[in-house]
mmCIF file of C-alpha atoms in Angstrom:
data_model
loop_
_atom_site.group_PDB
_atom_site.id
_atom_site.type_symbol
_atom_site.label_atom_id
_atom_site.label_comp_id
_atom_site.label_asym_id
_atom_site.label_seq_id
_atom_site.Cartn_x
_atom_site.Cartn_y
_atom_site.Cartn_z
ATOM 1 C CA MET A 23 0.000 0.000 0.000
ATOM 2 C CA ARG A 24 1.487 3.347 -1.066
ATOM 3 C CA ASN A 25 1.291 6.154 1.478
ATOM 4 C CA LYS A 26 0.834 9.719 0.164
ATOM 5 C CA ASN A 27 3.185 11.042 2.881
ATOM 6 C CA TYR A 28 6.019 8.713 1.799
ATOM 7 C CA TYR A 29 8.700 10.200 -0.457
ATOM 8 C CA ALA A 30 11.948 8.850 -1.878
ATOM 9 C CA VAL A 31 15.111 10.492 -3.145
ATOM 10 C CA LEU A 32 17.144 8.284 -5.455
ATOM 11 C CA MET A 33 20.836 9.216 -5.610
ATOM 12 C CA ALA A 34 21.913 8.606 -9.203
ATOM 13 C CA GLY A 35 24.791 10.992 -9.857
ATOM 14 C CA GLY A 36 27.849 8.753 -9.283
ATOM 15 C CA VAL A 37 30.229 7.551 -11.991
ATOM 16 C CA GLY A 38 31.105 4.088 -10.614
ATOM 17 C CA SER A 39 34.629 4.150 -12.020
ATOM 18 C CA ARG A 40 35.597 0.800 -10.418
ATOM 19 C CA PHE A 41 33.221 -0.813 -12.949
ATOM 20 C CA TRP A 42 35.129 0.556 -15.930
ATOM 21 C CA PRO A 43 35.003 -0.169 -18.852
ATOM 22 C CA ILE A 44 31.236 -0.895 -18.597
ATOM 23 C CA SER A 45 30.635 2.114 -16.351
ATOM 24 C CA THR A 46 31.860 5.370 -17.910
ATOM 25 C CA SER A 47 31.386 9.052 -17.123
ATOM 26 C CA GLU A 48 28.846 9.260 -19.971
ATOM 27 C CA ASN A 49 26.943 6.102 -18.974
ATOM 28 C CA PRO A 50 27.574 5.069 -15.336
ATOM 29 C CA LYS A 51 26.826 1.715 -13.720
ATOM 30 C CA GLN A 52 23.392 2.628 -12.343
ATOM 31 C CA PHE A 53 22.133 2.776 -15.940
ATOM 32 C CA HIS A 54 23.439 -0.717 -16.785
ATOM 33 C CA ASP A 55 22.013 -4.189 -16.228
ATOM 34 C CA MET A 56 25.094 -5.236 -14.277
ATOM 35 C CA LEU A 57 23.802 -8.678 -13.292
ATOM 36 C CA GLY A 58 22.180 -9.633 -16.585
ATOM 37 C CA ALA A 59 18.821 -9.643 -14.762
ATOM 38 C CA GLY A 60 16.781 -7.789 -17.401
ATOM 39 C CA SER A 61 16.632 -4.442 -15.538
ATOM 40 C CA THR A 62 19.235 -1.776 -14.903
ATOM 41 C CA LEU A 63 20.215 -0.984 -11.309
ATOM 42 C CA ILE A 64 18.263 2.293 -11.258
ATOM 43 C CA GLN A 65 15.187 0.532 -12.650
ATOM 44 C CA LYS A 66 15.415 -2.158 -9.956
ATOM 45 C CA THR A 67 15.815 0.474 -7.216
ATOM 46 C CA PHE A 68 12.873 2.510 -8.504
ATOM 47 C CA GLN A 69 10.647 -0.595 -8.649
ATOM 48 C CA ARG A 70 11.669 -1.549 -5.096
ATOM 49 C CA LEU A 71 10.736 1.866 -3.685
ATOM 50 C CA ASN A 72 7.639 2.218 -5.840
ATOM 51 C CA LYS A 73 6.017 -0.679 -3.971
ATOM 52 C CA PHE A 74 5.319 1.641 -1.028
ATOM 53 C CA VAL A 75 6.168 5.152 -2.308
ATOM 54 C CA PRO A 76 3.792 6.727 -4.888
ATOM 55 C CA THR A 77 5.355 7.126 -8.347
ATOM 56 C CA GLU A 78 4.996 10.920 -8.308
ATOM 57 C CA ASN A 79 6.717 11.109 -4.874
ATOM 58 C CA ILE A 80 10.019 9.633 -6.090
ATOM 59 C CA LEU A 81 12.681 12.198 -6.983
ATOM 60 C CA ILE A 82 15.827 11.270 -8.911
ATOM 61 C CA LEU A 83 18.917 13.251 -7.867
ATOM 62 C CA THR A 84 21.473 13.231 -10.641
ATOM 63 C CA ASN A 85 23.946 15.238 -12.649
ATOM 64 C CA GLU A 86 22.653 17.342 -15.549
ATOM 65 C CA ARG A 87 24.402 15.090 -18.069
ATOM 66 C CA TYR A 88 22.289 12.045 -17.030
ATOM 67 C CA ASN A 89 18.883 13.699 -17.396
ATOM 68 C CA ASP A 90 18.056 11.967 -20.695
ATOM 69 C CA LEU A 91 19.248 8.569 -19.414
ATOM 70 C CA VAL A 92 16.943 8.855 -16.388
ATOM 71 C CA LEU A 93 13.898 9.758 -18.481
ATOM 72 C CA GLU A 94 14.673 7.034 -21.002
ATOM 73 C CA GLN A 95 15.036 4.297 -18.376
ATOM 74 C CA LEU A 96 12.212 5.504 -16.103
ATOM 75 C CA PRO A 97 9.456 6.563 -18.540
ATOM 76 C CA MET A 98 6.919 6.842 -15.693
ATOM 77 C CA VAL A 99 8.924 9.739 -14.217
ATOM 78 C CA LYS A 100 8.112 13.329 -15.192
ATOM 79 C CA GLN A 101 10.830 15.931 -15.829
ATOM 80 C CA ASN A 102 9.968 17.796 -12.603
ATOM 81 C CA GLN A 103 10.898 14.658 -10.613
ATOM 82 C CA VAL A 104 14.459 14.727 -11.964
ATOM 83 C CA VAL A 105 16.444 16.989 -9.641
ATOM 84 C CA LEU A 106 19.526 18.120 -11.547
ATOM 85 C CA GLU A 107 22.818 19.139 -9.963
ATOM 86 C CA PRO A 108 24.607 21.756 -12.081
ATOM 87 C CA ALA A 109 27.860 21.055 -10.186
ATOM 88 C CA MET A 110 29.360 18.147 -8.208
ATOM 89 C CA ARG A 111 29.063 19.044 -4.512
ATOM 90 C CA ASN A 112 28.868 15.714 -2.637
ATOM 91 C CA THR A 113 25.742 14.464 -0.847
ATOM 92 C CA ALA A 114 24.817 17.168 1.705
ATOM 93 C CA PRO A 115 23.832 20.009 -0.681
ATOM 94 C CA CYS A 116 21.740 17.823 -2.975
ATOM 95 C CA ILE A 117 19.933 16.181 -0.034
ATOM 96 C CA LEU A 118 19.125 19.594 1.466
ATOM 97 C CA TYR A 119 17.894 20.834 -1.926
ATOM 98 C CA ALA A 120 15.636 17.805 -2.441
ATOM 99 C CA SER A 121 14.391 17.951 1.172
ATOM 100 C CA LEU A 122 13.325 21.603 0.836
ATOM 101 C CA LYS A 123 11.465 20.744 -2.376
ATOM 102 C CA ILE A 124 9.674 17.848 -0.647
ATOM 103 C CA GLN A 125 8.898 19.899 2.478
ATOM 104 C CA LYS A 126 7.263 22.536 0.262
ATOM 105 C CA MET A 127 5.193 19.841 -1.517
ATOM 106 C CA ASN A 128 4.095 18.145 1.717
ATOM 107 C CA PRO A 129 4.978 19.400 5.228
ATOM 108 C CA ASN A 130 4.023 15.947 6.606
ATOM 109 C CA ALA A 131 6.453 14.082 4.343
ATOM 110 C CA VAL A 132 8.764 11.333 5.568
ATOM 111 C CA MET A 133 11.469 10.379 3.102
ATOM 112 C CA ILE A 134 14.080 7.790 2.270
ATOM 113 C CA VAL A 135 17.379 8.741 0.628
ATOM 114 C CA ALA A 136 18.846 5.731 -1.165
ATOM 115 C CA PRO A 137 21.646 5.020 -3.657
ATOM 116 C CA SER A 138 20.369 3.892 -7.062
ATOM 117 C CA ASP A 139 23.017 1.188 -7.587
ATOM 118 C CA HIS A 140 22.673 -1.215 -4.644
ATOM 119 C CA TRP A 141 21.385 -4.769 -4.926
ATOM 120 C CA ILE A 142 18.693 -5.918 -2.475
ATOM 121 C CA GLU A 143 17.047 -9.298 -2.914
ATOM 122 C CA ASP A 144 14.386 -9.580 -0.184
ATOM 123 C CA GLU A 145 12.329 -6.543 -1.147
ATOM 124 C CA GLU A 146 9.528 -7.286 1.331
ATOM 125 C CA ALA A 147 12.002 -7.248 4.234
ATOM 126 C CA PHE A 148 13.476 -4.005 2.846
ATOM 127 C CA ALA A 149 10.020 -2.369 2.733
ATOM 128 C CA ALA A 150 9.234 -3.551 6.285
ATOM 129 C CA ASN A 151 12.539 -2.129 7.608
ATOM 130 C CA VAL A 152 12.001 1.230 5.896
ATOM 131 C CA LYS A 153 8.392 1.495 7.145
ATOM 132 C CA ALA A 154 9.506 0.766 10.724
ATOM 133 C CA CYS A 155 11.938 3.691 10.447
ATOM 134 C CA PHE A 156 9.261 5.871 8.824
ATOM 135 C CA ASP A 157 6.940 5.181 11.779
ATOM 136 C CA LYS A 158 9.623 6.380 14.195
ATOM 137 C CA CYS A 159 10.407 9.443 12.038
ATOM 138 C CA GLU A 160 6.720 10.437 11.940
ATOM 139 C CA LYS A 161 6.481 10.377 15.745
ATOM 140 C CA GLU A 162 9.895 11.723 16.792
ATOM 141 C CA GLU A 163 12.451 14.254 15.552
ATOM 142 C CA VAL A 164 15.066 11.617 14.666
ATOM 143 C CA LEU A 165 17.331 10.699 11.760
ATOM 144 C CA CYS A 166 17.367 6.996 10.874
ATOM 145 C CA THR A 167 19.690 4.841 8.825
ATOM 146 C CA LEU A 168 19.810 1.180 7.810
ATOM 147 C CA GLY A 169 22.848 -0.789 8.971
ATOM 148 C CA ILE A 170 23.968 -4.094 7.477
ATOM 149 C CA LYS A 171 25.068 -6.936 9.738
ATOM 150 C CA PRO A 172 28.720 -7.564 8.792
ATOM 151 C CA THR A 173 29.546 -10.990 7.373
ATOM 152 C CA PHE A 174 33.328 -10.485 7.292
ATOM 153 C CA PRO A 175 35.834 -7.803 8.446
ATOM 154 C CA ASN A 176 35.353 -5.485 5.466
ATOM 155 C CA THR A 177 37.788 -2.554 5.373
ATOM 156 C CA GLY A 178 35.943 -0.827 2.504
ATOM 157 C CA PHE A 179 32.882 0.306 4.501
ATOM 158 C CA GLY A 180 32.314 2.748 7.326
ATOM 159 C CA TYR A 181 30.724 1.221 10.431
ATOM 160 C CA ILE A 182 27.880 2.251 12.757
ATOM 161 C CA GLU A 183 28.224 1.476 16.466
ATOM 162 C CA TYR A 184 25.217 1.139 18.785
ATOM 163 C CA GLY A 185 24.913 0.352 22.501
ATOM 164 C CA LYS A 186 25.582 -3.301 23.366
ATOM 165 C CA GLY A 187 22.551 -3.619 25.615
ATOM 166 C CA ASP A 188 20.106 -1.949 23.175
ATOM 167 C CA VAL A 189 17.190 -4.339 22.582
ATOM 168 C CA GLU A 190 15.031 -1.899 20.586
ATOM 169 C CA GLN A 191 14.242 -2.686 16.946
ATOM 170 C CA VAL A 192 15.583 0.747 15.901
ATOM 171 C CA LYS A 193 18.686 1.417 17.983
ATOM 172 C CA LYS A 194 20.365 4.632 19.161
ATOM 173 C CA VAL A 195 23.652 5.210 17.321
ATOM 174 C CA SER A 196 26.667 5.622 19.600
ATOM 175 C CA GLN A 197 28.977 6.774 16.820
ATOM 176 C CA PHE A 198 29.929 6.439 13.166
ATOM 177 C CA ARG A 199 33.348 4.896 12.563
ATOM 178 C CA GLU A 200 35.563 5.534 9.538
ATOM 179 C CA LYS A 201 36.675 2.682 7.264
ATOM 180 C CA PRO A 202 38.882 0.608 9.603
ATOM 181 C CA GLY A 203 42.046 -1.417 9.099
ATOM 182 C CA TYR A 204 41.701 -5.200 8.999
ATOM 183 C CA GLU A 205 42.481 -5.828 12.691
ATOM 184 C CA VAL A 206 40.056 -3.123 13.840
ATOM 185 C CA ALA A 207 37.361 -4.511 11.509
ATOM 186 C CA LYS A 208 37.897 -7.960 13.047
ATOM 187 C CA ASP A 209 37.452 -6.430 16.501
ATOM 188 C CA PHE A 210 34.207 -4.732 15.395
ATOM 189 C CA LEU A 211 32.808 -8.099 14.297
ATOM 190 C CA LYS A 212 33.838 -9.720 17.566
ATOM 191 C CA GLN A 213 32.095 -7.024 19.612
ATOM 192 C CA GLY A 214 28.824 -7.667 17.744
ATOM 193 C CA ASN A 215 27.329 -4.164 18.014
ATOM 194 C CA PHE A 216 28.748 -2.771 14.778
ATOM 195 C CA LEU A 217 26.969 -2.554 11.404
ATOM 196 C CA TRP A 218 28.118 -1.600 7.913
ATOM 197 C CA ASN A 219 26.974 1.863 6.899
ATOM 198 C CA ALA A 220 24.858 1.311 3.762
ATOM 199 C CA GLY A 221 24.205 5.005 3.111
ATOM 200 C CA ILE A 222 20.403 4.554 3.206
ATOM 201 C CA PHE A 223 18.684 7.230 5.311
ATOM 202 C CA MET A 224 15.159 7.990 6.524
ATOM 203 C CA TRP A 225 13.757 11.095 8.220
ATOM 204 C CA SER A 226 10.894 13.541 8.010
ATOM 205 C CA ALA A 227 11.458 16.480 5.668
ATOM 206 C CA ASN A 228 11.017 18.844 8.638
ATOM 207 C CA THR A 229 13.612 17.033 10.776
ATOM 208 C CA ILE A 230 16.373 17.013 8.162
ATOM 209 C CA VAL A 231 15.746 20.649 7.215
ATOM 210 C CA ASN A 232 15.909 21.621 10.920
ATOM 211 C CA ALA A 233 19.152 19.652 11.264
ATOM 212 C CA PHE A 234 20.716 21.658 8.413
ATOM 213 C CA LYS A 235 19.436 24.866 10.007
ATOM 214 C CA LYS A 236 21.198 23.894 13.250
ATOM 215 C CA TYR A 237 24.431 22.272 12.050
ATOM 216 C CA GLN A 238 24.974 23.799 8.580
ATOM 217 C CA PRO A 239 23.468 27.295 8.793
ATOM 218 C CA ALA A 240 25.356 28.654 5.756
ATOM 219 C CA GLN A 241 24.143 25.783 3.527
ATOM 220 C CA TYR A 242 20.635 26.173 4.897
ATOM 221 C CA GLU A 243 20.537 29.923 4.184
ATOM 222 C CA LEU A 244 21.904 29.408 0.660
ATOM 223 C CA PHE A 245 19.194 26.912 -0.309
ATOM 224 C CA GLU A 246 16.367 28.310 1.837
ATOM 225 C CA ALA A 247 16.617 31.547 -0.140
ATOM 226 C CA GLY A 248 15.140 29.659 -3.096
ATOM 227 C CA ILE A 249 11.976 28.428 -1.330
ATOM 228 C CA SER A 250 9.649 30.616 -3.414
ATOM 229 C CA ALA A 251 11.242 29.263 -6.619
ATOM 230 C CA TYR A 252 11.199 25.534 -5.780
ATOM 231 C CA ASN A 253 8.718 23.432 -7.770
ATOM 232 C CA THR A 254 8.078 26.394 -10.113
ATOM 233 C CA ASP A 255 9.489 27.530 -13.467
ATOM 234 C CA ASN A 256 11.955 29.787 -11.600
ATOM 235 C CA GLU A 257 13.714 26.927 -9.809
ATOM 236 C CA LYS A 258 16.248 26.164 -12.558
ATOM 237 C CA VAL A 259 17.552 29.748 -12.701
ATOM 238 C CA PHE A 260 17.966 29.938 -8.916
ATOM 239 C CA ILE A 261 19.769 26.575 -8.709
ATOM 240 C CA LYS A 262 22.029 27.298 -11.683
ATOM 241 C CA GLU A 263 23.232 30.451 -9.973
ATOM 242 C CA ASN A 264 23.407 29.266 -6.356
ATOM 243 C CA TYR A 265 24.165 25.536 -6.334
ATOM 244 C CA PRO A 266 27.860 25.958 -7.284
ATOM 245 C CA LYS A 267 28.276 28.173 -4.182
ATOM 246 C CA ALA A 268 27.427 25.235 -1.887
ATOM 247 C CA GLU A 269 30.162 23.680 0.251
ATOM 248 C CA ASN A 270 31.420 20.306 -1.030
ATOM 249 C CA ILE A 271 30.552 18.090 1.962
ATOM 250 C CA SER A 272 28.955 14.702 2.605
ATOM 251 C CA ILE A 273 25.749 14.208 4.601
ATOM 252 C CA ASP A 274 27.789 12.114 7.069
ATOM 253 C CA TYR A 275 30.146 14.972 7.958
ATOM 254 C CA ALA A 276 27.570 17.744 7.619
ATOM 255 C CA ILE A 277 24.763 16.266 9.716
ATOM 256 C CA LEU A 278 25.109 12.681 10.946
ATOM 257 C CA GLU A 279 28.337 13.177 12.904
ATOM 258 C CA ASN A 280 26.875 16.257 14.617
ATOM 259 C CA SER A 281 23.351 15.144 15.478
ATOM 260 C CA LYS A 282 22.591 13.423 18.787
ATOM 261 C CA ALA A 283 19.334 11.951 17.461
ATOM 262 C CA ILE A 284 20.588 9.263 15.047
ATOM 263 C CA PHE A 285 19.062 5.773 15.096
ATOM 264 C CA VAL A 286 19.925 2.629 13.149
ATOM 265 C CA MET A 287 17.812 -0.321 12.087
ATOM 266 C CA PRO A 288 19.845 -3.539 11.613
ATOM 267 C CA ALA A 289 18.649 -4.652 8.179
ATOM 268 C CA THR A 290 16.910 -7.999 7.808
ATOM 269 C CA PHE A 291 17.535 -8.232 4.046
ATOM 270 C CA ASP A 292 20.521 -9.313 1.942
ATOM 271 C CA TRP A 293 22.458 -6.336 0.621
ATOM 272 C CA ASN A 294 25.354 -5.697 -1.736
ATOM 273 C CA ASP A 295 26.640 -2.247 -2.615
ATOM 274 C CA LEU A 296 27.918 -3.506 -5.990
ATOM 275 C CA GLY A 297 30.945 -1.259 -5.624
ATOM 276 C CA THR A 298 33.466 -3.388 -7.541
ATOM 277 C CA TRP A 299 33.686 -6.223 -10.054
ATOM 278 C CA GLY A 300 34.485 -8.492 -7.094
ATOM 279 C CA SER A 301 31.254 -7.587 -5.286
ATOM 280 C CA LEU A 302 29.352 -8.260 -8.512
ATOM 281 C CA TYR A 303 31.139 -11.614 -8.834
ATOM 282 C CA ASP A 304 29.934 -12.484 -5.309
ATOM 283 C CA LYS A 305 26.280 -11.935 -6.309
ATOM 284 C CA LEU A 306 26.292 -13.905 -9.553
ATOM 285 C CA ASP A 307 25.693 -17.617 -10.067
ATOM 286 C CA LYS A 308 28.897 -19.535 -10.868
ATOM 287 C CA ASP A 309 29.657 -22.466 -13.158
ATOM 288 C CA GLU A 310 31.326 -25.668 -11.926
ATOM 289 C CA ASN A 311 34.711 -23.884 -11.974
ATOM 290 C CA ASN A 312 33.448 -20.829 -10.074
ATOM 291 C CA ASN A 313 33.429 -18.574 -13.139
ATOM 292 C CA ALA A 314 30.719 -15.875 -13.084
ATOM 293 C CA VAL A 315 29.402 -14.972 -16.541
ATOM 294 C CA VAL A 316 27.220 -12.065 -17.751
ATOM 295 C CA ASN A 317 25.850 -12.035 -21.326
ATOM 296 C CA SER A 318 28.673 -14.121 -22.812
ATOM 297 C CA ASN A 319 28.728 -17.634 -24.242
ATOM 298 C CA VAL A 320 31.881 -18.920 -22.572
ATOM 299 C CA LEU A 321 34.186 -21.833 -23.266
ATOM 300 C CA CYS A 322 36.597 -22.236 -20.354
ATOM 301 C CA GLU A 323 39.606 -24.542 -20.208
ATOM 302 C CA ASP A 324 41.718 -24.670 -17.054
ATOM 303 C CA ALA A 325 40.083 -21.398 -15.920
ATOM 304 C CA GLN A 326 38.625 -20.803 -12.473
ATOM 305 C CA GLY A 327 37.170 -17.972 -10.367
ATOM 306 C CA ASN A 328 36.900 -15.487 -13.234
ATOM 307 C CA MET A 329 34.403 -12.645 -13.680
ATOM 308 C CA ILE A 330 33.542 -12.611 -17.403
ATOM 309 C CA ARG A 331 31.336 -10.095 -19.198
ATOM 310 C CA SER A 332 30.977 -9.240 -22.880
ATOM 311 C CA ALA A 333 28.465 -7.963 -25.407
ATOM 312 C CA LYS A 334 25.330 -10.122 -25.482
ATOM 313 C CA ASP A 335 25.815 -13.616 -26.900
ATOM 314 C CA LYS A 336 29.485 -13.055 -27.770
ATOM 315 C CA VAL A 337 31.590 -16.224 -27.668
ATOM 316 C CA VAL A 338 34.462 -15.882 -25.198
ATOM 317 C CA VAL A 339 37.211 -18.503 -24.910
ATOM 318 C CA VAL A 340 39.350 -18.448 -21.765
ATOM 319 C CA ASP A 341 42.253 -20.820 -21.145
ATOM 320 C CA GLY A 342 44.697 -20.852 -18.242
ATOM 321 C CA LEU A 343 43.398 -17.808 -16.356
ATOM 322 C CA ASN A 344 42.368 -17.921 -12.687
ATOM 323 C CA ASP A 345 40.712 -15.163 -10.640
ATOM 324 C CA TYR A 346 40.638 -12.529 -13.381
ATOM 325 C CA ILE A 347 38.166 -9.832 -14.410
ATOM 326 C CA ILE A 348 37.586 -10.155 -18.160
ATOM 327 C CA VAL A 349 35.365 -7.430 -19.641
ATOM 328 C CA ASP A 350 34.958 -6.899 -23.377
ATOM 329 C CA LYS A 351 33.169 -3.730 -24.446
ATOM 330 C CA GLU A 352 33.291 -2.304 -27.980
ATOM 331 C CA GLU A 353 36.576 -0.346 -27.960
ATOM 332 C CA VAL A 354 37.978 -1.607 -24.642
ATOM 333 C CA LEU A 355 39.081 -5.045 -23.428
ATOM 334 C CA LEU A 356 39.999 -5.353 -19.749
ATOM 335 C CA ILE A 357 41.885 -8.423 -18.475
ATOM 336 C CA TYR A 358 42.803 -7.707 -14.877
ATOM 337 C CA PRO A 359 43.505 -9.665 -11.661
ATOM 338 C CA LYS A 360 40.567 -9.723 -9.248
ATOM 339 C CA THR A 361 42.993 -9.186 -6.375
ATOM 340 C CA LYS A 362 43.858 -5.737 -7.803
ATOM 341 C CA GLU A 363 40.287 -4.600 -8.511
ATOM 342 C CA GLN A 364 40.660 -1.515 -6.275
ATOM 343 C CA ASP A 365 43.349 -0.274 -8.704
ATOM 344 C CA ILE A 366 40.970 -0.102 -11.683
ATOM 345 C CA LYS A 367 40.388 3.580 -10.860
ATOM 346 C CA LYS A 368 44.138 4.195 -11.275
ATOM 347 C CA VAL A 369 44.221 2.207 -14.520
ATOM 348 C CA LEU A 370 41.339 4.282 -15.853
ATOM 349 C CA SER A 371 43.300 7.449 -15.064
ATOM 350 C CA LYS A 372 46.306 6.093 -16.995
ATOM 351 C CA VAL A 373 44.104 5.145 -19.965
ATOM 352 C CA LYS A 374 42.700 8.703 -20.029
ATOM 353 C CA ASP A 375 46.209 10.172 -19.917
ATOM 354 C CA LYS A 376 47.523 7.945 -22.706
ATOM 355 C CA PHE A 377 44.506 7.500 -25.000
ATOM 356 C CA GLY A 378 42.127 10.338 -24.098
ATOM 357 C CA ASP A 379 38.803 10.815 -22.264
ATOM 358 C CA HIS A 380 36.932 9.076 -25.093
ATOM 359 C CA TYR A 381 37.621 5.698 -23.430
ATOM 360 C CA ALA A 382 36.581 6.807 -19.936
#
């Protein structure tokens, strides 16, 4: 059942450079069917939220250059639901901007802010978790987030700590912790009261706007000055002129690390941030030799643990390679060790320097 006071903000402005060469600055990963499932990541995310958020209440936050991609992939969305950033300014300014727009539309709104490129399988559990947070946000002036129960000592995520004795369903956050080293991550798992920070947030529009007013007064004043223009024909002119003046700061630093009213719901659904080829490999079905294949028709000899993707129905022959990322895309072929997947960003930078931005 869709609730008219429920709103969603889909974050769809990232480039996803660790998924190069499929993800490029012109066509990032959220607009690709990364798992060969028949829907792109942004389409899957929209469908997931649309089960309980009305279609017209879902805003897509993205960079100006992706406007056409959004409208093409989400034909049910109207242009006024696509909130365009004229400059890259991290997550705080765009969340404040979208929140002021939503508050003006509906002062009783509660909203979820979610990345458009995560993979969530149990969508009913996801909806139940979000609604539990919404209920709390409607009754109290709190900021909620979803935390993922860690399955291994991951050093690539920030962590959320809550009180050990907290038996509530939605728990008070003690503190946010930066991405830890391996030994510290192991200790977090052992303690049992630490969750991965998934970057999925829920709050009422009034609460988040008040938090900006309190903790980021300069940002608040900059964007609040445009209230009369929001959701009108004058909005674009105001944003074009004022958005680039916003401080480049994340919502974590701007608000979450300052507020004393942060709560976390330990998620009851499977989650993957699909941040690297390795995380995609983890989600895909494997053949008898643990090779994960998307789109390709593959003949493997003495090849194990590879992540293989090509144009649809292309025949790919692999012999004697173990634990490699093999991605074939029009003008680029990537053959790269899975163990070095975090270096793909650096490789992309070298390709740009040597061959030009055309390949990036």
